[in-house]
């Protein structure tokens, strides 16, 4: 009987020797400075405009948004979003907290919250889409499955390795973003308060449950949610990788699903049952910051449940198919 | 006495395949395959392309599950007790596909981790056996086809198997490589290993194998010792006679001689190409040749040549598959 550990070691070696993980780190190391630079420029501009007074800046944002509420050309959906946004900004203003304080920690928080639906999943797919279909494309699956090892063990070792690397990607994304943006905006900001707990009903924001948490704590909560979303995406990409023979097709299928998700998020509020699709439930961090959910009736618990069910179903299908299937080529 | 002999034989059986059938989609790819492979023998699996050789091999190593029938390796069911059965099997299915971004050594380490009881020492042993020690620490993508083939054999030997399965092992090798491989396989078999070799090349099987199973269209047509199968095959004699027509008639009138009108259905192309225009192909026993010659001469027919055809597996094969292509 072969234990799982040597198999996991094998899979880890293959991912590292294939240089997949280095490519992911390289992408982060190239893209994060670009985003940091863009953020720096926009911060410079607002500083010039408002002479460094953030209250004026927030006030201006509130006025801009309120003005647009009167316009007929703005769709009702957007008006709802803006009303909520205005109330949140007002709350920050009332409590004398700058929501856009430029520092490494705030940048990391913003960046991760923007990366959760597409960027991080894309990095994960670089590994997940290839992990099974890659062996089929090259034919090495035959070598792998003619060993005296049960098929479910082979697949489980791949899944464990994938989850390890997924976690590593999430941690690397946080660390790289913080280190690079910190070099520009400063490494402080862990103890700044961030408000969370906005309850949204219709277009009103219930402020009763709102409380400030230090940013480091917020970052931890956010990290947990990003990690959860990442594992879900990894599980689904894993399933596609089992079902589809070619790595390219496997990436395309997952990309299509994720992009469909971002499009649907922007237009599906009228189609209520779309909330059961995994790809519109990926923006878990929005529940933390108080951005309204794309479809009525969605909340953190709901989204976590939907994602869990999708991930679990994906894994069950993966194992059923992989252990039963004839390897014909 | 015969009973104990039989029992002893069944203990030697390393691989037994019993009435295996496989349906893929709506088509029966394998209709009925039965054979045994014994310890220390080189067993040939011969059939035209598309006959079901690779499908059968995939079933032997649990890549495909048979629709019905049983496959046992050293007494363990391959499809139900794969962890036990596959310990005794080393295989190369189709091409030896290894990880090209790893070195040869790293590949062997990878497969050794999946095989109980294989350590660094064993890896070094198989590297020495296949004589790959010069390049073993280079990336596999820099290897030639022959070297990949050898690395494939090295990984197959890692777990000290009792059964080695090689699917068309001479594909892509040059004549020198083929000769070396043949020598190498014989050495392995002398060490007690059962070697299962598939091929569509009749000469290859005849040169290498002790026993052979002939498969066509998903059915095993014959299993037996290569020598026996060949010996049981009808013998042919080519007569060069003048005048042609009269000679032919005289021949066909004799007992125990059958004149073959369509020679290409039973003989190799190379033999047919060497035949003269006046040639007559006859199926007959060797012992009859002398008396037939004198009879023909007495009948006023001049015998310009008598050519005995040494029986080959190819003739047998052609007869069995009735002219199906064997390219």
XYZ file of C-alpha atoms in Angstrom:
656
model
C 0.000 0.000 0.000
C 1.300 3.386 -0.992
C 0.515 6.275 1.309
C -0.590 9.636 0.033
C 2.527 11.554 1.017
C 4.920 10.381 -1.723
C 2.180 11.000 -4.280
C 1.721 14.572 -3.060
C 5.478 15.009 -3.243
C 5.382 13.844 -6.871
C 2.666 16.305 -7.798
C 4.431 19.171 -6.048
C 7.673 18.410 -7.872
C 5.841 18.349 -11.199
C 4.178 21.730 -10.624
C 7.446 23.320 -9.554
C 9.523 21.759 -12.352
C 6.911 22.836 -14.862
C 7.614 26.380 -13.605
C 3.879 27.096 -13.334
C 4.199 28.617 -9.893
C 7.100 30.853 -10.923
C 5.010 32.192 -13.782
C 2.260 33.078 -11.329
C 4.715 34.887 -9.057
C 6.135 36.663 -12.085
C 2.667 37.849 -13.156
C 2.085 39.239 -9.676
C 5.497 40.899 -9.641
C 4.798 42.597 -12.965
C 1.155 43.560 -12.503
C 1.122 44.768 -8.907
C 3.670 47.543 -9.543
C 1.563 48.661 -12.510
C -1.560 48.926 -10.355
C 0.440 50.598 -7.610
C 1.717 53.192 -10.032
C -1.818 53.857 -11.327
C -3.070 54.275 -7.770
C -0.178 56.586 -6.963
C -0.991 58.830 -9.912
C -4.675 59.054 -9.022
C -3.795 59.767 -5.377
C -1.470 62.558 -6.505
C -4.193 64.103 -8.616
C -6.815 64.160 -5.855
C -4.230 65.573 -3.460
C -3.610 68.447 -5.866
C -7.332 68.969 -6.360
C -8.328 68.999 -2.709
C -5.035 70.313 -1.304
C -4.591 67.193 0.780
C -7.892 67.503 2.634
C -9.619 64.102 2.440
C -12.863 65.498 3.914
C -13.270 67.776 0.918
C -12.612 64.788 -1.354
C -15.231 62.586 0.308
C -17.700 65.485 0.373
C -17.155 65.967 -3.347
C -17.771 62.260 -3.982
C -21.047 62.474 -2.043
C -22.179 65.533 -3.994
C -21.289 63.946 -7.349
C -23.257 60.828 -6.566
C -26.260 62.717 -5.220
C -26.377 64.891 -8.329
C -26.546 61.859 -10.587
C -29.552 60.539 -8.653
C -31.700 63.237 -10.167
C -30.808 62.345 -13.726
C -33.300 60.274 -15.748
C -30.558 58.727 -17.821
C -29.126 56.833 -14.881
C -30.774 53.388 -14.530
C -32.637 52.656 -11.303
C -30.194 49.889 -10.440
C -27.288 52.310 -10.384
C -29.264 54.846 -8.401
C -29.808 52.250 -5.700
C -26.082 51.494 -5.592
C -25.212 55.158 -5.406
C -27.695 55.905 -2.658
C -26.124 53.194 -0.554
C -22.631 54.386 -1.425
C -23.533 57.928 -0.382
C -24.856 56.752 2.965
C -21.656 54.808 3.606
C -19.437 57.741 2.692
C -21.489 59.942 4.973
C -20.965 57.453 7.776
C -17.211 57.590 7.299
C -17.346 61.370 7.190
C -19.453 61.564 10.350
C -16.995 59.345 12.183
C -13.987 61.247 10.895
C -12.399 58.239 9.171
C -10.766 58.510 5.780
C -11.999 55.526 3.677
C -9.300 56.077 1.057
C -6.305 56.707 3.289
C -3.398 55.885 0.996
C -1.166 53.294 2.590
C 0.077 49.805 1.779
C -2.567 48.075 3.843
C -5.510 49.967 2.347
C -4.149 49.357 -1.139
C -3.823 45.642 -0.427
C -7.384 45.539 0.886
C -8.757 47.310 -2.174
C -6.660 45.292 -4.574
C -7.654 41.936 -3.127
C -11.294 42.912 -3.109
C -11.048 43.777 -6.809
C -9.058 40.619 -7.659
C -11.418 38.095 -6.135
C -13.646 37.525 -9.157
C -11.138 37.337 -11.973
C -7.493 37.945 -11.243
C -6.930 35.451 -8.423
C -9.097 32.770 -10.113
C -7.045 33.260 -13.272
C -3.818 32.627 -11.380
C -5.325 29.503 -9.818
C -6.427 28.203 -13.195
C -2.842 28.343 -14.408
C -2.264 25.357 -12.141
C -5.710 23.799 -11.769
C -6.650 23.581 -15.444
C -3.521 21.654 -16.244
C -3.252 19.331 -13.290
C -5.205 16.414 -14.783
C -5.739 17.341 -18.430
C -2.010 18.046 -18.774
C -1.284 14.382 -18.043
C -3.806 13.352 -20.676
C -2.489 15.766 -23.300
C 1.022 14.348 -22.948
C -0.087 10.745 -22.457
C 1.707 10.426 -19.114
C -1.646 9.547 -17.538
C -1.036 6.000 -18.785
C 2.194 5.795 -16.817
C 0.501 7.284 -13.777
C -2.479 4.928 -13.732
C -0.634 1.684 -14.438
C 1.100 1.851 -11.045
C -0.113 -0.289 -8.161
C -1.973 2.699 -6.735
C -5.729 3.141 -6.670
C -7.024 5.862 -8.940
C -8.764 7.816 -6.202
C -5.453 8.112 -4.405
C -3.784 9.526 -7.490
C -6.582 12.058 -7.878
C -6.675 12.926 -4.182
C -2.938 13.609 -4.198
C -3.489 15.994 -7.087
C -6.343 17.714 -5.284
C -4.382 18.144 -2.052
C -1.446 19.564 -4.011
C -3.762 21.910 -5.874
C -5.275 23.173 -2.598
C -1.793 23.709 -1.202
C -0.751 25.770 -4.187
C -4.059 27.651 -4.198
C -3.430 28.681 -0.601
C 0.116 29.619 -1.488
C -1.129 31.792 -4.355
C -3.556 33.657 -2.062
C -0.837 34.253 0.527
C 1.667 35.317 -2.159
C -0.850 37.740 -3.646
C -1.386 39.392 -0.247
C 2.309 39.518 0.599
C 3.510 40.733 -2.801
C 0.810 43.421 -2.969
C 1.594 44.654 0.525
C 5.365 44.669 0.034
C 5.259 46.443 -3.331
C 2.522 48.982 -2.577
C 4.003 49.585 0.873
C 7.237 50.683 -0.730
C 5.267 53.490 -2.377
C 2.509 54.324 0.111
C 4.203 53.298 3.338
C 3.834 50.112 5.348
C 1.607 51.630 8.056
C -2.152 51.389 8.361
C -2.803 48.137 10.171
C -4.669 49.826 12.983
C -6.795 52.211 10.924
C -10.485 51.542 11.457
C -12.638 50.139 8.661
C -16.412 50.014 8.982
C -18.226 46.795 8.334
C -21.668 45.380 9.037
C -23.779 47.587 6.751
C -27.190 45.893 6.432
C -28.838 46.682 3.140
C -32.596 46.461 2.707
C -33.808 47.781 -0.610
C -32.007 51.043 -1.096
C -31.670 51.801 2.605
C -28.672 51.080 4.708
C -29.259 49.925 8.242
C -26.430 51.361 10.294
C -27.342 49.707 13.577
C -24.882 46.858 13.191
C -22.060 48.907 11.753
C -18.862 48.768 13.736
C -15.287 49.682 13.072
C -12.623 47.046 13.000
C -8.897 47.634 12.771
C -7.697 47.128 9.247
C -5.507 44.117 10.116
C -8.564 42.304 11.387
C -10.519 43.280 8.309
C -7.644 42.010 6.165
C -7.751 38.656 7.939
C -11.507 38.308 7.388
C -11.046 39.299 3.793
C -8.175 36.835 3.416
C -10.408 34.045 4.682
C -13.096 34.887 2.154
C -10.620 35.179 -0.722
C -9.185 31.815 0.281
C -12.642 30.240 0.348
C -13.495 31.594 -3.093
C -10.122 30.386 -4.369
C -10.718 26.841 -3.131
C -14.130 26.846 -4.813
C -12.690 28.024 -8.111
C -9.854 25.496 -7.760
C -12.342 22.650 -7.190
C -14.396 23.594 -10.225
C -11.351 24.082 -12.443
C -10.173 20.689 -11.169
C -13.427 19.106 -12.302
C -13.166 20.694 -15.742
C -9.578 19.471 -15.943
C -10.778 15.925 -15.256
C -13.617 16.137 -17.777
C -11.800 17.834 -20.643
C -8.862 16.209 -22.377
C -6.940 19.304 -23.427
C -5.526 21.930 -21.117
C -6.423 24.747 -23.501
C -10.077 23.700 -23.628
C -10.094 23.378 -19.875
C -8.845 26.955 -19.415
C -11.336 28.306 -21.950
C -14.295 26.626 -20.224
C -13.382 28.072 -16.823
C -12.588 31.515 -18.215
C -15.921 31.621 -20.029
C -17.732 30.761 -16.797
C -15.900 33.423 -14.794
C -16.355 36.160 -17.386
C -20.022 35.236 -17.729
C -20.165 35.726 -13.965
C -18.859 39.275 -14.076
C -21.219 40.163 -16.910
C -24.199 38.623 -15.144
C -23.343 40.437 -11.934
C -23.819 43.692 -13.783
C -27.133 42.872 -15.404
C -28.870 39.954 -13.774
C -30.702 41.623 -10.924
C -33.964 41.025 -12.775
C -33.232 37.334 -13.232
C -33.594 36.071 -9.711
C -32.592 32.419 -10.106
C -29.190 33.463 -11.468
C -28.140 33.790 -7.844
C -27.714 30.008 -7.702
C -24.865 30.186 -10.240
C -21.449 29.992 -8.596
C -19.932 32.762 -10.681
C -22.203 35.544 -9.415
C -21.430 34.553 -5.831
C -17.686 35.090 -5.978
C -17.612 38.649 -4.640
C -17.734 37.642 -1.000
C -15.635 40.599 0.095
C -18.451 42.952 -0.950
C -20.506 41.667 1.944
C -17.763 42.862 4.260
C -17.482 46.332 2.790
C -21.230 46.735 2.421
C -21.538 46.855 -1.359
C -25.030 45.640 -2.269
C -25.312 42.134 -3.697
C -26.023 41.878 -7.436
C -29.286 39.976 -6.933
C -31.990 40.410 -4.316
C -31.876 37.780 -1.596
C -28.144 37.153 -1.627
C -26.144 37.472 1.562
C -22.898 36.089 2.934
C -24.402 32.858 4.278
C -26.286 32.278 1.046
C -23.195 32.788 -1.102
C -21.038 30.587 1.110
C -23.655 27.842 0.868
C -23.968 28.146 -2.915
C -20.187 28.052 -3.375
C -19.809 25.084 -1.020
C -22.442 23.095 -2.877
C -20.870 23.844 -6.254
C -17.393 22.949 -5.023
C -18.577 19.733 -3.416
C -20.545 18.695 -6.481
C -17.503 19.432 -8.644
C -15.275 17.244 -6.489
C -17.778 14.380 -6.378
C -18.105 14.435 -10.168
C -14.306 14.570 -10.534
C -13.772 11.469 -8.409
C -16.653 9.501 -9.927
C -15.532 10.186 -13.480
C -11.815 9.728 -12.852
C -12.099 6.389 -11.069
C -14.519 4.894 -13.593
C -13.347 6.237 -16.883
C -11.621 4.194 -19.585
C -8.344 5.790 -20.650
C -8.568 5.392 -24.395
C -5.741 7.708 -25.350
C 1.092 -37.875 -13.841
C -0.551 -35.685 -16.426
C -2.547 -34.030 -13.676
C 0.486 -32.962 -11.650
C 2.046 -31.721 -14.844
C -1.004 -29.532 -15.410
C -1.017 -28.221 -11.872
C 2.614 -27.294 -12.134
C 1.925 -25.408 -15.309
C -0.958 -23.446 -13.823
C 1.339 -22.268 -11.036
C 3.664 -20.856 -13.636
C 0.922 -18.783 -15.207
C 1.703 -15.120 -14.673
C -1.066 -13.623 -16.748
C -4.369 -15.232 -17.536
C -6.964 -13.661 -19.767
C -10.343 -15.391 -19.870
C -13.048 -14.599 -22.393
C -12.490 -10.887 -22.255
C -14.915 -8.713 -24.170
C -15.084 -4.964 -24.540
C -17.764 -2.760 -25.977
C -16.928 0.874 -26.697
C -19.895 2.949 -27.697
C -22.083 0.540 -29.615
C -19.233 -1.423 -31.102
C -17.665 -4.596 -29.767
C -13.960 -3.794 -30.070
C -12.903 -7.013 -28.365
C -15.218 -9.946 -28.983
C -13.432 -12.812 -27.302
C -9.859 -12.914 -26.100
C -8.437 -15.796 -24.089
C -4.802 -16.714 -23.459
C -2.238 -17.404 -20.735
C 1.297 -16.142 -20.372
C 3.746 -18.266 -18.398
C 6.834 -17.487 -16.404
C 10.024 -16.988 -18.398
C 8.423 -17.022 -21.815
C 8.240 -14.379 -24.489
C 4.666 -14.205 -25.618
C 3.796 -12.528 -28.890
C 0.515 -10.781 -29.521
C 0.123 -10.535 -33.240
C -2.524 -8.811 -35.262
C -3.132 -6.201 -37.931
C -3.592 -2.571 -37.002
C -7.039 -2.037 -35.556
C -7.436 -5.666 -34.518
C -7.705 -4.718 -30.860
C -4.126 -5.190 -29.669
C -3.784 -1.889 -27.856
C -7.305 -2.090 -26.427
C -6.440 -5.511 -25.007
C -3.180 -4.218 -23.563
C -4.985 -1.301 -21.939
C -7.270 -3.803 -20.257
C -4.282 -5.802 -19.006
C -3.012 -2.777 -17.083
C -6.400 -1.485 -15.884
C -6.557 1.584 -18.092
C -9.791 0.168 -19.508
C -12.281 -2.060 -17.730
C -13.471 -5.084 -19.729
C -17.211 -5.338 -20.367
C -16.991 -8.990 -19.357
C -14.352 -11.630 -18.704
C -11.466 -11.861 -16.257
C -7.849 -10.760 -16.305
C -5.561 -12.069 -13.588
C -1.929 -11.302 -12.855
C -0.278 -13.734 -10.449
C -3.740 -14.714 -9.296
C -5.005 -11.180 -8.597
C -7.826 -9.633 -10.584
C -6.376 -6.620 -12.382
C -9.609 -4.648 -12.364
C -10.651 -5.406 -8.798
C -7.353 -5.708 -6.915
C -5.259 -3.308 -8.931
C -2.952 -2.460 -6.028
C -1.928 -6.102 -5.695
C -2.032 -7.147 -9.346
C -0.199 -4.159 -10.842
C 2.748 -4.623 -8.468
C 3.810 -7.504 -10.663
C 3.408 -5.674 -13.939
C 5.747 -3.317 -15.736
C 4.403 -1.874 -18.940
C 4.808 0.501 -21.827
C 1.476 1.225 -23.474
C 1.994 2.596 -26.977
C 4.813 5.124 -26.721
C 6.918 5.473 -23.595
C 5.450 8.790 -22.459
C 7.435 10.264 -19.604
C 7.678 13.789 -18.220
C 9.858 15.672 -20.673
C 10.445 18.586 -18.292
C 12.062 16.250 -15.764
C 15.387 14.457 -16.112
C 15.490 10.722 -16.697
C 16.494 10.199 -13.086
C 13.704 12.420 -11.768
C 11.212 10.454 -13.863
C 12.410 7.204 -12.345
C 12.245 8.708 -8.851
C 8.703 9.830 -9.590
C 7.579 6.341 -10.581
C 9.593 4.718 -7.791
C 7.553 6.698 -5.245
C 4.451 5.002 -6.622
C 5.909 1.520 -6.320
C 6.531 -0.161 -2.982
C 10.051 -1.333 -2.234
C 11.959 0.676 -4.797
C 14.829 2.773 -3.548
C 17.751 4.710 -5.038
C 19.732 1.507 -5.380
C 17.012 -0.065 -7.494
C 16.833 3.045 -9.690
C 20.579 2.823 -10.270
C 20.181 -0.871 -11.101
C 17.571 -0.306 -13.812
C 19.582 2.598 -15.210
C 22.534 0.219 -15.544
C 20.352 -2.498 -17.071
C 19.159 -0.220 -19.877
C 22.617 1.428 -20.147
C 21.373 4.972 -19.790
C 23.811 6.130 -17.081
C 25.561 8.631 -19.373
C 22.525 10.818 -19.931
C 20.276 9.957 -16.995
C 20.621 13.413 -15.411
C 19.665 15.258 -18.611
C 16.179 16.517 -19.312
C 14.127 13.920 -21.186
C 13.198 16.442 -23.870
C 16.796 16.184 -25.122
C 16.560 12.372 -25.485
C 16.339 10.514 -28.778
C 13.441 8.141 -29.379
C 15.645 5.144 -28.651
C 16.729 6.635 -25.337
C 13.133 7.370 -24.386
C 12.305 3.773 -25.230
C 15.072 2.635 -22.902
C 13.900 4.977 -20.158
C 10.424 3.523 -20.659
C 11.787 0.022 -20.149
C 13.727 1.205 -17.100
C 10.544 2.508 -15.471
C 8.746 -0.718 -16.362
C 11.464 -2.759 -14.630
C 11.579 -0.557 -11.500
C 9.170 -2.600 -9.410
C 10.872 -5.947 -10.230
C 7.841 -7.123 -12.205
C 6.994 -10.714 -13.073
C 5.291 -9.599 -16.255
C 6.633 -7.054 -18.688
C 4.178 -5.695 -21.254
C 5.642 -4.011 -24.327
C 3.331 -2.549 -26.947
C 5.004 -2.471 -30.372
C 8.442 -2.008 -28.774
C 10.370 -1.826 -32.042
C 8.360 1.111 -33.406
C 10.682 3.918 -34.386
C 13.892 2.027 -33.635
C 16.662 1.586 -36.198
C 17.762 -1.959 -37.186
C 20.630 -1.912 -34.698
C 18.312 -0.777 -31.929
C 15.821 -3.500 -32.826
C 18.512 -6.153 -32.654
C 19.714 -4.865 -29.293
C 16.178 -4.787 -27.950
C 15.581 -8.374 -29.060
C 18.743 -9.490 -27.303
C 17.740 -7.524 -24.237
C 14.239 -9.014 -24.075
C 15.700 -12.521 -24.335
C 18.036 -11.823 -21.433
C 15.123 -10.630 -19.330
C 13.093 -13.742 -20.140
C 16.027 -15.984 -19.246
C 15.956 -14.355 -15.833
C 12.422 -15.715 -15.348
C 10.442 -12.674 -16.454
C 7.381 -13.210 -18.590
C 7.445 -10.796 -21.504
C 4.322 -9.920 -23.454
C 5.127 -8.254 -26.779
C 2.555 -6.965 -29.219
C 3.439 -6.424 -32.823
C 2.002 -6.251 -36.283
C 5.347 -7.446 -37.669
C 5.240 -11.189 -38.225
C 8.952 -11.599 -38.665
C 9.538 -9.778 -35.411
C 7.302 -12.175 -33.494
C 8.760 -15.206 -35.228
C 12.295 -14.152 -34.357
C 11.572 -13.235 -30.771
C 8.694 -15.165 -29.310
C 8.215 -18.616 -27.842
C 4.456 -18.568 -28.119
C 2.028 -16.387 -29.946
C -1.627 -15.395 -29.946
C -3.026 -14.218 -33.235
C -5.777 -11.638 -32.994
C -7.965 -10.242 -35.714
C -11.105 -8.142 -35.456
C -11.257 -8.514 -31.698
C -10.953 -12.311 -31.647
C -8.040 -14.572 -30.852
C -7.760 -16.911 -33.816
C -4.983 -19.134 -32.559
C -2.678 -19.530 -29.561
C 0.326 -21.784 -29.556
C 4.049 -22.328 -29.823
C 5.410 -20.458 -32.785
C 7.190 -23.608 -34.051
C 4.066 -25.746 -33.776
C 1.822 -23.249 -35.468
C 4.250 -22.892 -38.307
C 4.793 -26.649 -38.620
C 1.061 -27.347 -38.654
C 0.755 -24.960 -41.507
C 0.381 -26.366 -45.013
C 3.559 -26.601 -47.057
C 3.877 -25.155 -50.498
C 6.116 -26.057 -53.419
C 6.674 -23.869 -56.448
C 7.107 -25.760 -59.724
C 8.654 -24.278 -62.820
C 7.257 -26.409 -65.659
C 7.478 -26.497 -69.442
C 4.975 -26.684 -71.108
C 3.111 -24.749 -68.460
C -0.531 -25.779 -69.011
C 0.122 -29.475 -69.477
C 2.332 -29.548 -66.425
C -0.298 -27.861 -64.339
C -2.899 -30.422 -65.381
C -0.551 -33.295 -64.675
C 0.171 -31.926 -61.214
C -3.437 -31.409 -60.249
C -4.228 -34.984 -61.284
C -1.905 -36.464 -58.692
C -3.124 -37.511 -55.238
C -2.314 -35.236 -52.316
C -1.425 -32.272 -54.495
C -3.554 -29.184 -54.735
C -2.726 -26.550 -57.294
C -3.261 -23.040 -56.007
C -4.704 -20.650 -58.555
C -4.397 -17.491 -56.527
C -0.931 -17.613 -55.049
C -1.106 -14.165 -53.498
C -3.723 -15.326 -51.000
C -1.346 -17.788 -49.353
C 2.202 -16.620 -50.045
C 4.321 -13.623 -49.122
C 4.647 -10.889 -51.706
C 8.436 -11.319 -51.730
C 8.102 -14.942 -52.797
C 5.509 -14.169 -55.457
C 7.744 -11.442 -56.865
C 10.533 -14.001 -57.317
C 8.386 -16.502 -59.187
C 8.775 -17.018 -62.934
C 5.926 -16.811 -65.430
C 5.682 -20.565 -65.707
C 5.492 -21.120 -61.983
C 2.787 -23.319 -60.515
C 2.121 -23.187 -56.788
C 1.070 -26.465 -55.209
C 0.173 -27.475 -51.692
C 1.809 -30.832 -50.947
C 4.011 -32.812 -48.597
C 7.799 -32.651 -49.024
C 8.101 -36.431 -49.328
C 6.059 -36.378 -52.527
C 8.464 -34.160 -54.396
C 10.883 -36.818 -55.677
C 8.190 -39.169 -56.998
C 6.317 -36.252 -58.539
C 9.399 -35.106 -60.388
C 9.947 -38.523 -61.953
C 6.257 -38.779 -62.834
C 6.307 -35.404 -64.569
C 9.465 -36.261 -66.471
C 7.917 -39.546 -67.558
C 4.882 -37.633 -68.806
C 7.108 -35.550 -71.056
C 7.097 -32.392 -69.020
C 10.398 -30.767 -68.327
C 10.919 -29.684 -64.735
C 13.028 -26.543 -64.799
C 12.865 -25.799 -61.129
C 11.399 -27.025 -57.836
C 11.316 -24.579 -55.005
C 10.369 -25.552 -51.468
C 8.762 -22.725 -49.459
C 9.816 -22.729 -45.817
C 6.680 -22.191 -43.808
C 6.408 -18.807 -42.109
C 4.048 -17.272 -39.623
C 3.024 -14.834 -42.286
C 1.445 -17.554 -44.408
C -0.460 -18.822 -41.430
C -1.498 -15.337 -40.620
C -2.641 -14.594 -44.155
C -4.648 -17.771 -44.220
C -6.332 -17.000 -40.925
C -7.161 -13.403 -41.592
C -8.035 -14.125 -45.210
C -6.160 -11.338 -46.820
C -7.002 -8.605 -44.323
C -4.397 -5.882 -44.524
C -1.431 -6.341 -42.234
C 0.590 -3.279 -43.078
